[in-house]
XYZ file of C-alpha atoms in Angstrom:
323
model
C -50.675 36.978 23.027
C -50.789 33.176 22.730
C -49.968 33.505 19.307
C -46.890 35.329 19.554
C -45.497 32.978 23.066
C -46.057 30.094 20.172
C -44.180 31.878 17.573
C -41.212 32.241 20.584
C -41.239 28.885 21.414
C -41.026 27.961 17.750
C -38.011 30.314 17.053
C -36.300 29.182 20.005
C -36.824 25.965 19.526
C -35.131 26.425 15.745
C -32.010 28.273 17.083
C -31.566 24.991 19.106
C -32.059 22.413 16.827
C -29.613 24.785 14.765
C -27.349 24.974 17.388
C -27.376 21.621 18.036
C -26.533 20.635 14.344
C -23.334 23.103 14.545
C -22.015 21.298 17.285
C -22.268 18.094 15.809
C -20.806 19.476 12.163
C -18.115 20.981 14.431
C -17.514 17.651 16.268
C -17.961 15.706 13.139
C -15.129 18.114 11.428
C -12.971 17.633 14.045
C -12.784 13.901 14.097
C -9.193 12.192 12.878
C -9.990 10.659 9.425
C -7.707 7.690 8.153
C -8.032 8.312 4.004
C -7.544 4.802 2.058
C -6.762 5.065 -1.631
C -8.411 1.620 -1.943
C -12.596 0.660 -1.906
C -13.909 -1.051 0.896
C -12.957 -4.719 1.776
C -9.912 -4.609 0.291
C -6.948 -5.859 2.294
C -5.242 -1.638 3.184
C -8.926 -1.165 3.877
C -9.429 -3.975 6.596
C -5.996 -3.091 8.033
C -6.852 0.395 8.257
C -10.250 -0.500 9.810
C -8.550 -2.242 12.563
C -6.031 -0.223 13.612
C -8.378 2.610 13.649
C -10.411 0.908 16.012
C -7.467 0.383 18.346
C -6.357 3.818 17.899
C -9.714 5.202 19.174
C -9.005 3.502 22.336
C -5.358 4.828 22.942
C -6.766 8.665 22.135
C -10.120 8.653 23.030
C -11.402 10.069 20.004
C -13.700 9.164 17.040
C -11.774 7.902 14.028
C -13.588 7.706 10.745
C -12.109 5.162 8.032
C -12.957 7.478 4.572
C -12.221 5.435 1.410
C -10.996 7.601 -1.573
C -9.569 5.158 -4.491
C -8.844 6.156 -7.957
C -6.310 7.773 -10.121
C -3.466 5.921 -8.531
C -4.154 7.425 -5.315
C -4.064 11.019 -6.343
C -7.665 11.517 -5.311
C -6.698 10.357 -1.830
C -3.751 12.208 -1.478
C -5.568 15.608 -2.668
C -7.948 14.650 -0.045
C -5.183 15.099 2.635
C -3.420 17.829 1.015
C -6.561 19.916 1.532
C -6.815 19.558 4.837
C -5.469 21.501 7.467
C -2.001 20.491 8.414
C -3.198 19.001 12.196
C -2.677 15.672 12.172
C -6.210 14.468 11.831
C -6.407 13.662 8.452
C -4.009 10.759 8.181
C -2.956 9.048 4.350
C -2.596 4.823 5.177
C 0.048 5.604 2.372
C 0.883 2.579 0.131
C 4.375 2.299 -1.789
C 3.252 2.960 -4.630
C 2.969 6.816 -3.360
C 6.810 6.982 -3.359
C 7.174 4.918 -6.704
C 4.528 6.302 -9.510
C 5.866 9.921 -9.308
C 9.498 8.670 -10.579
C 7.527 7.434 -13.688
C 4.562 9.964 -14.321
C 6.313 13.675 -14.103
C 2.675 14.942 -14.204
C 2.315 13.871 -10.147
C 2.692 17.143 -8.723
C 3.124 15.649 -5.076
C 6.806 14.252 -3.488
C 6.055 11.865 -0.795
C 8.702 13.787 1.357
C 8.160 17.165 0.717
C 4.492 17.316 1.022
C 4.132 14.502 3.632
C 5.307 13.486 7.268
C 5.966 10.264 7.176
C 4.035 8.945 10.895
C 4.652 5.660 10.928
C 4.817 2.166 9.003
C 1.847 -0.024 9.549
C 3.038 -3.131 7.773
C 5.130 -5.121 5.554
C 5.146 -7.851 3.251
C 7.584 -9.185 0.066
C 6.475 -9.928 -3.584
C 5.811 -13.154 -4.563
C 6.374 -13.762 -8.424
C 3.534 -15.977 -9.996
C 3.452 -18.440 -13.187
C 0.686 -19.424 -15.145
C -0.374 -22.712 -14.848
C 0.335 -23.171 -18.594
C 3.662 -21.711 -18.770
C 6.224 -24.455 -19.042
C 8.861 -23.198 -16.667
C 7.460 -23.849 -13.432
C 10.550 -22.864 -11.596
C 12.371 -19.655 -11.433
C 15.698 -21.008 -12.847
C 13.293 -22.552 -15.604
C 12.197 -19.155 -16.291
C 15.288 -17.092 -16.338
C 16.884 -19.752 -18.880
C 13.323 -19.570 -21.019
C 13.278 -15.771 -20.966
C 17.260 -15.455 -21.731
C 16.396 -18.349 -24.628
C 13.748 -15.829 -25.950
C 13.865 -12.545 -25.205
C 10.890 -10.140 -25.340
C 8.298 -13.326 -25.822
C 7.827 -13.969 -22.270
C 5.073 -11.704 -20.891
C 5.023 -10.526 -17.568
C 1.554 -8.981 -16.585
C 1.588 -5.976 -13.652
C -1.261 -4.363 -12.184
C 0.050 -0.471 -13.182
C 2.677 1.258 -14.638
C 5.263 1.915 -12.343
C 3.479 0.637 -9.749
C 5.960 -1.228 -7.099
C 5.067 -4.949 -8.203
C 6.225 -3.706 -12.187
C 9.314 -2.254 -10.416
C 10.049 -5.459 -8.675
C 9.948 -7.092 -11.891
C 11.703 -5.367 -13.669
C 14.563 -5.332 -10.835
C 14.420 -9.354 -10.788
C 14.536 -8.871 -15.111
C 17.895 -7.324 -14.529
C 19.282 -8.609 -11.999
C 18.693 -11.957 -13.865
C 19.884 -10.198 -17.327
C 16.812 -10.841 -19.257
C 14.272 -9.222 -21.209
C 10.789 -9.698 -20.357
C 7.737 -8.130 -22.506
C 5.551 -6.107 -19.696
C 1.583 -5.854 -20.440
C -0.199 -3.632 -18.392
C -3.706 -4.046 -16.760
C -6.058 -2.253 -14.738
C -5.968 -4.166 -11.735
C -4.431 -7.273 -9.962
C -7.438 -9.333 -10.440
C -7.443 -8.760 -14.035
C -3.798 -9.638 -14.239
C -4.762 -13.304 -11.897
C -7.330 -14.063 -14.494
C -5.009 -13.827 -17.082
C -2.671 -15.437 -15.583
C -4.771 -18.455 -15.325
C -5.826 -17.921 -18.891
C -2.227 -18.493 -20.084
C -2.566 -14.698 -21.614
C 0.578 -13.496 -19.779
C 3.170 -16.235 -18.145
C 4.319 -14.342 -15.126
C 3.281 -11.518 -12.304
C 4.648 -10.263 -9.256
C 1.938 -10.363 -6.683
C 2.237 -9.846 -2.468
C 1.060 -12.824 -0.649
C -2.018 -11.648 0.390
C -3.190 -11.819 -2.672
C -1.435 -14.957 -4.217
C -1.595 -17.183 -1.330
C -4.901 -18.460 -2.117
C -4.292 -18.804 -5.718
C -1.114 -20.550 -4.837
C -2.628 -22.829 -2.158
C -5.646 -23.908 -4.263
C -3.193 -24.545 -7.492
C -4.632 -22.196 -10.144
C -1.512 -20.456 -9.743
C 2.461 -21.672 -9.309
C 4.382 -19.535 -6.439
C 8.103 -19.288 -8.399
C 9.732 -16.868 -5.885
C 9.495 -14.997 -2.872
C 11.242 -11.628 -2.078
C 12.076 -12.004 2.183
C 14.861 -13.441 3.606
C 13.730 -16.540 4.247
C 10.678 -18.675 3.370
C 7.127 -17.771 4.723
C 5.400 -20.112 7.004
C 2.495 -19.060 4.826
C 3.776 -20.457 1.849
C 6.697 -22.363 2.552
C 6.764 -24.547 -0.572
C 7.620 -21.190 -2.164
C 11.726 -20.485 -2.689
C 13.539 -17.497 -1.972
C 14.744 -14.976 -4.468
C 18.166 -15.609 -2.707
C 17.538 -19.368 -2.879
C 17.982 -18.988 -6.460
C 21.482 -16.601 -5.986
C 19.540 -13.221 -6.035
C 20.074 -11.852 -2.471
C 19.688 -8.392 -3.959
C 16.290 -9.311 -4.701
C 15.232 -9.421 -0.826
C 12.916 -6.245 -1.012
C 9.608 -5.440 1.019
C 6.609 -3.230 0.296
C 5.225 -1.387 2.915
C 2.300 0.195 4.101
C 2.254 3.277 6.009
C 0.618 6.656 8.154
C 1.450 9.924 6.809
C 0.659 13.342 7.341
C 0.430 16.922 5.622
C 3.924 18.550 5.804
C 3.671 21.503 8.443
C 1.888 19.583 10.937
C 2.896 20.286 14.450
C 6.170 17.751 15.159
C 4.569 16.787 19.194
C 1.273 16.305 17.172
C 3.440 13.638 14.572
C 4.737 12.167 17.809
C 2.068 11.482 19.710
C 0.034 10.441 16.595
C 2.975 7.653 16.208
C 3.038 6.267 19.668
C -0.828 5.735 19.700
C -0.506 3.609 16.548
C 2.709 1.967 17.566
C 1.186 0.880 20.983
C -1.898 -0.669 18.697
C 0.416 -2.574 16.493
C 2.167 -4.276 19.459
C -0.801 -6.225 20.123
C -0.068 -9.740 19.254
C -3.643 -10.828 18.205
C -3.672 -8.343 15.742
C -0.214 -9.928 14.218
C -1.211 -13.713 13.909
C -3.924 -12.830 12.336
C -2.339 -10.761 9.776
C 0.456 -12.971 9.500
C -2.022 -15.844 8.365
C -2.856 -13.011 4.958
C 0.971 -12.755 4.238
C 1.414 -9.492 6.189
C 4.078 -8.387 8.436
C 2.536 -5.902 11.201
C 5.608 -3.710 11.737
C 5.501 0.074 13.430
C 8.116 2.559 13.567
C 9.306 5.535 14.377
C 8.630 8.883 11.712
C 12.360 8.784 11.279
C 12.553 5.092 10.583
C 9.300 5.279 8.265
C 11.515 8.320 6.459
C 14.277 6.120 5.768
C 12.091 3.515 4.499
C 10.695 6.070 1.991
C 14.513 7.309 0.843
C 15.516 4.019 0.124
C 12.956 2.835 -2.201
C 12.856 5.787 -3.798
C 16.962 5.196 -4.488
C 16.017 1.883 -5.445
C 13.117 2.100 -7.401
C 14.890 5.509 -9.189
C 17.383 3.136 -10.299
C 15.089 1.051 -11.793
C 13.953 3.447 -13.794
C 16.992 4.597 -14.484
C 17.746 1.415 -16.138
C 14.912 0.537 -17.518
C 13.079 3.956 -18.880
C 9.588 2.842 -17.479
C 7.482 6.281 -18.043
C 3.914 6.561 -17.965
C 3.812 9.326 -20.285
């Protein structure tokens, strides 16, 4: 008899502890997830983290900050793509997502057909670098170097088709030269060579290149906003030099799976909108070289059209293909 009330007690006691673990997988499931195609630390990823955090507040529910780089964000957008279409698994979306399928046809995702655009999370222009042992160490220097030899001037970019080679190759235009584009696998490796005198020139975002430019390894040449950046305000303006076409922002971004719920899209919007208003949150990101900027899902749409017509053109003009 004793045996068999401890054999009960042990039984029920397992259906509980199971129980127990389903709710918590079922809780755990249902959290909203914010998917960054960068690793940890990196500057989308400490954004992400703290508008996350605010979020939590606004909905009262558990966010959880999943990191999924590589492949030029494919593995992060398959990550969403999989997931139901509910609004709680959220892309932080960066331009390149609406810029490398114009130049690798083997991207089977369109930003706009198999996303919902939620809203923007920030902004920030390209700042184009020179090497410390490149003689033109200002941007008219450069354009009259490169037009004086064309194809010997090598500009560095961090990924084919990426948005910082299409901004160079918009200012190479615009500028009517020809520049000689080398390829690495990553920003930093482009900085080092930079500094190595391996390449002469790369478009960066401030973020980045502000403490290169501050400490003097590297020059700051140009700056893509309107007007110069407290942040670096010994670097000119694009439209300084008579480029005003060359005033062009990246931006960063929310996103969902196409098909979810449009109140779901909304609401998802306003929560992250109401965290980007606070004004701690844009000082400090302001000091990196980032703009905090929300918007609406239409707005954030818009955004997405117009780079694509722009960076289309680009290619258009230029036949940069990955393939």
């Amino acid at each position: 008899m004793e045996n068999s009330k401890r054999r009960l007690s042990r039984t029920l006691l397992a259906g509980l502890v199971l129980a127990a673990a389903g709710i918590c997988a079922h809780a755990q499931s249902r959290n909203i997830r914010f998917i960054v195609p960068y690793g940890a630390g990196s500057g989308t990823d400490s954004l992400a983290r703290e508008i996350a955090l605010g979020v939590e507040k606004v909905l009262g529910e558990t966010i959880v900050v999943e990191n999924r780089p590589g492949a030029g964000n494919v593995i992060a957008v398959e990550a969403v793509l999989a997931a139901p279409a509910d609004g709680r698994t959220v892309l932080i979306g960066p331009p390149t997502l609406w810029s490398a399928p114009l130049v690798n046809k083997k991207l089977r995702f369109s930003p706009l057909r198999d996303f919902i655009p939620v809203s923007t999370l920030a902004r920030g222009p390209f700042v184009l670098l020179g090497s410390p042992h490149y003689k033109a160490a200002t941007i008219q220097e450069v354009i009259a170097d490169v037009r004086a030899n064309p194809r010997k001037v090598n500009a560095g970019n961090n990924g084919v088709g990426g948005s910082p080679h299409l901004m160079t190759a918009l200012f190479a235009n615009s500028a009517q030269m020809d520049l000689s584009y080398v390829p690495y696998l990553s920003g930093p490796n482009v900085a080092a060579a930079l500094m190595a005198g391996d390449v002469q020139l790369f478009m960066d975002i401030p973020v980045t290149a502000k403490p290169m430019i501050d400490s003097g390894r590297l020059r700051g040449l140009a700056i893509s906003s309107g007007v110069r950046e407290s942040y670096l305000p010994n670097v000119p303006t694009f439209k300084e030099a008579g480029f005003p076409e060359l005033e062009v922002y990246w931006y960063i971004g929310t996103l969902v799976k196409a098909g979810t719920p449009p109140s779901v899209v909304q609401n998802l919007s306003a929560a992250i909108n109401e965290v980007l208003r606070s004004p701690a949150l844009r000082e400090k990101q302001l000091r990196l070289g980032v703009e905090v900027r929300g918007s609406t899902p239409e707005q954030f749409t818009e955004i997405i059209r117009t780079d694509t017509r722009r960076w289309q053109d680009v290619v258009n003009r230029t036949g940069i293909t990955v393939d």
